[in-house]
mmCIF file of C-alpha atoms in Angstrom:
data_model
loop_
_atom_site.group_PDB
_atom_site.id
_atom_site.type_symbol
_atom_site.label_atom_id
_atom_site.label_comp_id
_atom_site.label_asym_id
_atom_site.label_seq_id
_atom_site.Cartn_x
_atom_site.Cartn_y
_atom_site.Cartn_z
ATOM 1 C CA GLN A 1 79.052 97.583 124.633
ATOM 2 C CA VAL A 2 83.112 98.498 125.850
ATOM 3 C CA GLN A 3 84.614 101.028 123.386
ATOM 4 C CA LEU A 4 88.545 100.734 123.529
ATOM 5 C CA VAL A 5 88.875 103.585 120.309
ATOM 6 C CA GLU A 6 92.737 104.205 119.785
ATOM 7 C CA SER A 7 93.899 107.434 117.704
ATOM 8 C CA GLY A 8 96.782 109.190 117.405
ATOM 9 C CA GLY A 9 99.311 106.362 115.068
ATOM 10 C CA GLY A 10 101.119 107.574 111.958
ATOM 11 C CA LEU A 11 103.371 107.582 109.946
ATOM 12 C CA VAL A 12 106.996 109.699 111.734
ATOM 13 C CA GLN A 13 111.183 110.198 110.965
ATOM 14 C CA PRO A 14 113.282 108.803 113.602
ATOM 15 C CA GLY A 15 113.503 111.428 116.432
ATOM 16 C CA GLY A 16 110.241 112.304 116.406
ATOM 17 C CA SER A 17 106.766 112.853 118.932
ATOM 18 C CA LEU A 18 103.857 110.499 118.367
ATOM 19 C CA ARG A 19 100.808 111.249 121.183
ATOM 20 C CA LEU A 20 98.541 108.441 120.198
ATOM 21 C CA SER A 21 95.255 108.882 122.879
ATOM 22 C CA CYS A 22 92.435 105.815 123.539
ATOM 23 C CA ALA A 23 88.636 106.486 123.825
ATOM 24 C CA ALA A 24 86.720 104.186 126.173
ATOM 25 C CA SER A 25 83.233 103.150 126.828
ATOM 26 C CA GLY A 26 80.817 100.931 127.934
ATOM 27 C CA PHE A 27 82.058 100.210 131.501
ATOM 28 C CA ILE A 28 84.045 102.835 134.658
ATOM 29 C CA PHE A 29 86.281 103.595 133.080
ATOM 30 C CA SER A 30 88.078 105.065 136.498
ATOM 31 C CA ASN A 31 88.125 101.559 138.500
ATOM 32 C CA TYR A 32 90.869 99.690 135.593
ATOM 33 C CA VAL A 33 94.538 99.799 135.179
ATOM 34 C CA MET A 34 95.624 101.494 131.653
ATOM 35 C CA ARG A 35 97.838 99.982 129.980
ATOM 36 C CA TRP A 36 99.632 100.830 126.030
ATOM 37 C CA TYR A 37 100.880 97.396 124.579
ATOM 38 C CA ARG A 38 102.729 96.635 121.075
ATOM 39 C CA GLN A 39 103.476 93.989 118.561
ATOM 40 C CA ALA A 40 106.003 93.988 115.458
ATOM 41 C CA PRO A 41 105.749 91.616 113.452
ATOM 42 C CA GLY A 42 107.018 88.644 114.072
ATOM 43 C CA LYS A 43 107.362 89.477 117.732
ATOM 44 C CA GLU A 44 104.991 88.932 120.192
ATOM 45 C CA ARG A 45 102.659 91.532 122.268
ATOM 46 C CA GLU A 46 104.418 93.294 124.752
ATOM 47 C CA LEU A 47 103.787 95.677 127.312
ATOM 48 C CA VAL A 48 105.063 99.505 127.203
ATOM 49 C CA ALA A 49 103.087 101.446 129.896
ATOM 50 C CA ARG A 50 100.846 100.835 132.793
ATOM 51 C CA ILE A 51 99.322 103.007 134.086
ATOM 52 C CA PRO A 52 97.250 102.570 138.111
ATOM 53 C CA SER A 53 93.402 104.134 138.210
ATOM 54 C CA SER A 54 94.865 106.873 140.561
ATOM 55 C CA GLY A 55 97.051 107.804 137.858
ATOM 56 C CA ARG A 56 100.289 107.144 140.150
ATOM 57 C CA ASN A 57 102.994 105.047 140.103
ATOM 58 C CA THR A 58 103.409 104.482 136.305
ATOM 59 C CA ASN A 59 105.624 101.729 134.963
ATOM 60 C CA TYR A 60 107.175 100.961 131.338
ATOM 61 C CA ALA A 61 109.219 99.137 129.584
ATOM 62 C CA ASP A 62 113.193 99.794 129.976
ATOM 63 C CA ALA A 63 112.885 100.521 126.091
ATOM 64 C CA VAL A 64 110.932 103.842 125.903
ATOM 65 C CA LYS A 65 111.913 104.507 129.830
ATOM 66 C CA GLY A 66 112.368 108.451 129.373
ATOM 67 C CA ARG A 67 111.159 108.910 125.694
ATOM 68 C CA PHE A 68 107.054 107.932 126.733
ATOM 69 C CA THR A 69 105.411 109.111 128.506
ATOM 70 C CA ILE A 70 101.371 107.758 129.763
ATOM 71 C CA SER A 71 98.333 109.627 131.814
ATOM 72 C CA ARG A 72 94.964 109.259 132.035
ATOM 73 C CA ASP A 73 91.908 111.821 132.359
ATOM 74 C CA ASN A 74 89.813 110.166 134.258
ATOM 75 C CA ALA A 75 87.200 113.196 133.707
ATOM 76 C CA LYS A 76 87.069 112.556 130.484
ATOM 77 C CA ASN A 77 87.495 108.501 130.166
ATOM 78 C CA THR A 78 90.964 108.741 127.688
ATOM 79 C CA VAL A 79 95.098 107.131 128.568
ATOM 80 C CA SER A 80 97.520 108.881 126.678
ATOM 81 C CA LEU A 81 100.300 107.593 125.303
ATOM 82 C CA GLN A 82 103.283 110.802 124.615
ATOM 83 C CA MET A 83 106.203 109.307 122.373
ATOM 84 C CA ASN A 84 108.756 111.037 122.062
ATOM 85 C CA ASP A 85 112.654 110.797 120.684
ATOM 86 C CA LEU A 86 111.247 107.285 118.297
ATOM 87 C CA LYS A 87 113.234 105.337 117.091
ATOM 88 C CA PRO A 88 112.840 102.508 113.906
ATOM 89 C CA GLU A 89 111.945 99.731 116.543
ATOM 90 C CA ASP A 90 108.804 101.230 118.338
ATOM 91 C CA THR A 91 107.491 100.975 114.632
ATOM 92 C CA ALA A 92 104.770 98.526 115.692
ATOM 93 C CA VAL A 93 101.232 98.362 116.041
ATOM 94 C CA TYR A 94 99.591 99.813 119.847
ATOM 95 C CA TYR A 95 96.867 98.409 121.611
ATOM 96 C CA CYS A 96 94.885 100.442 124.134
ATOM 97 C CA SER A 97 94.472 98.095 127.564
ATOM 98 C CA ALA A 98 91.965 97.586 130.458
ATOM 99 C CA LEU A 99 92.578 95.803 133.409
ATOM 100 C CA PHE A 100 90.085 95.605 136.620
ATOM 101 C CA LEU A 101 87.709 92.553 136.510
ATOM 102 C CA SER A 102 87.405 92.305 132.971
ATOM 103 C CA VAL A 103 90.438 92.479 129.792
ATOM 104 C CA TYR A 104 89.718 94.848 127.263
ATOM 105 C CA TRP A 105 91.632 95.703 124.124
ATOM 106 C CA GLY A 106 90.719 98.559 122.081
ATOM 107 C CA GLN A 107 91.688 97.506 118.080
ATOM 108 C CA GLY A 108 95.121 98.816 117.464
ATOM 109 C CA ILE A 109 96.376 101.636 115.943
ATOM 110 C CA GLN A 110 100.288 101.073 113.510
ATOM 111 C CA VAL A 111 102.774 103.491 114.180
ATOM 112 C CA THR A 112 105.934 103.139 111.152
ATOM 113 C CA VAL A 113 108.925 104.923 112.453
ATOM 114 C CA SER A 114 111.537 105.142 109.192
ATOM 115 C CA SER A 115 113.124 107.776 107.115
#
C-alpha cells in the first residue's frame, strides 16, 4: 500500500521557519521524482519544489526561491522542505507528491503564517 505522510506543519509568525517532512512507503522511493505542492484557499494547487531521484538539479517556484530548500534521503525514504523567512502568502495546505510511472499524493498538511 502506497503511503505519503506529511509532518511538521503548523502556525508560525512571519519571518519564522518550518521544516516539512514526508515519509514514503509502498513503492521504490529512489526511482521517483519528489515534489512539494501547495494550495491556498480559493487558489489552484501549485508546484513549490521538486527534486529528482538523484537529488541533484532541484527546481523551485519563483515565489519561494532563496527561502525554501527541498532535500531527500533515499536510504530513509523521506523528502523534506525547509522553509525559511516565511510570509503570510505562504499559508496553504502543503502536499507531498511522488512521480514516476504513477503519481502519488499525501493527504496534505496545513501551514499558517500569521502574527
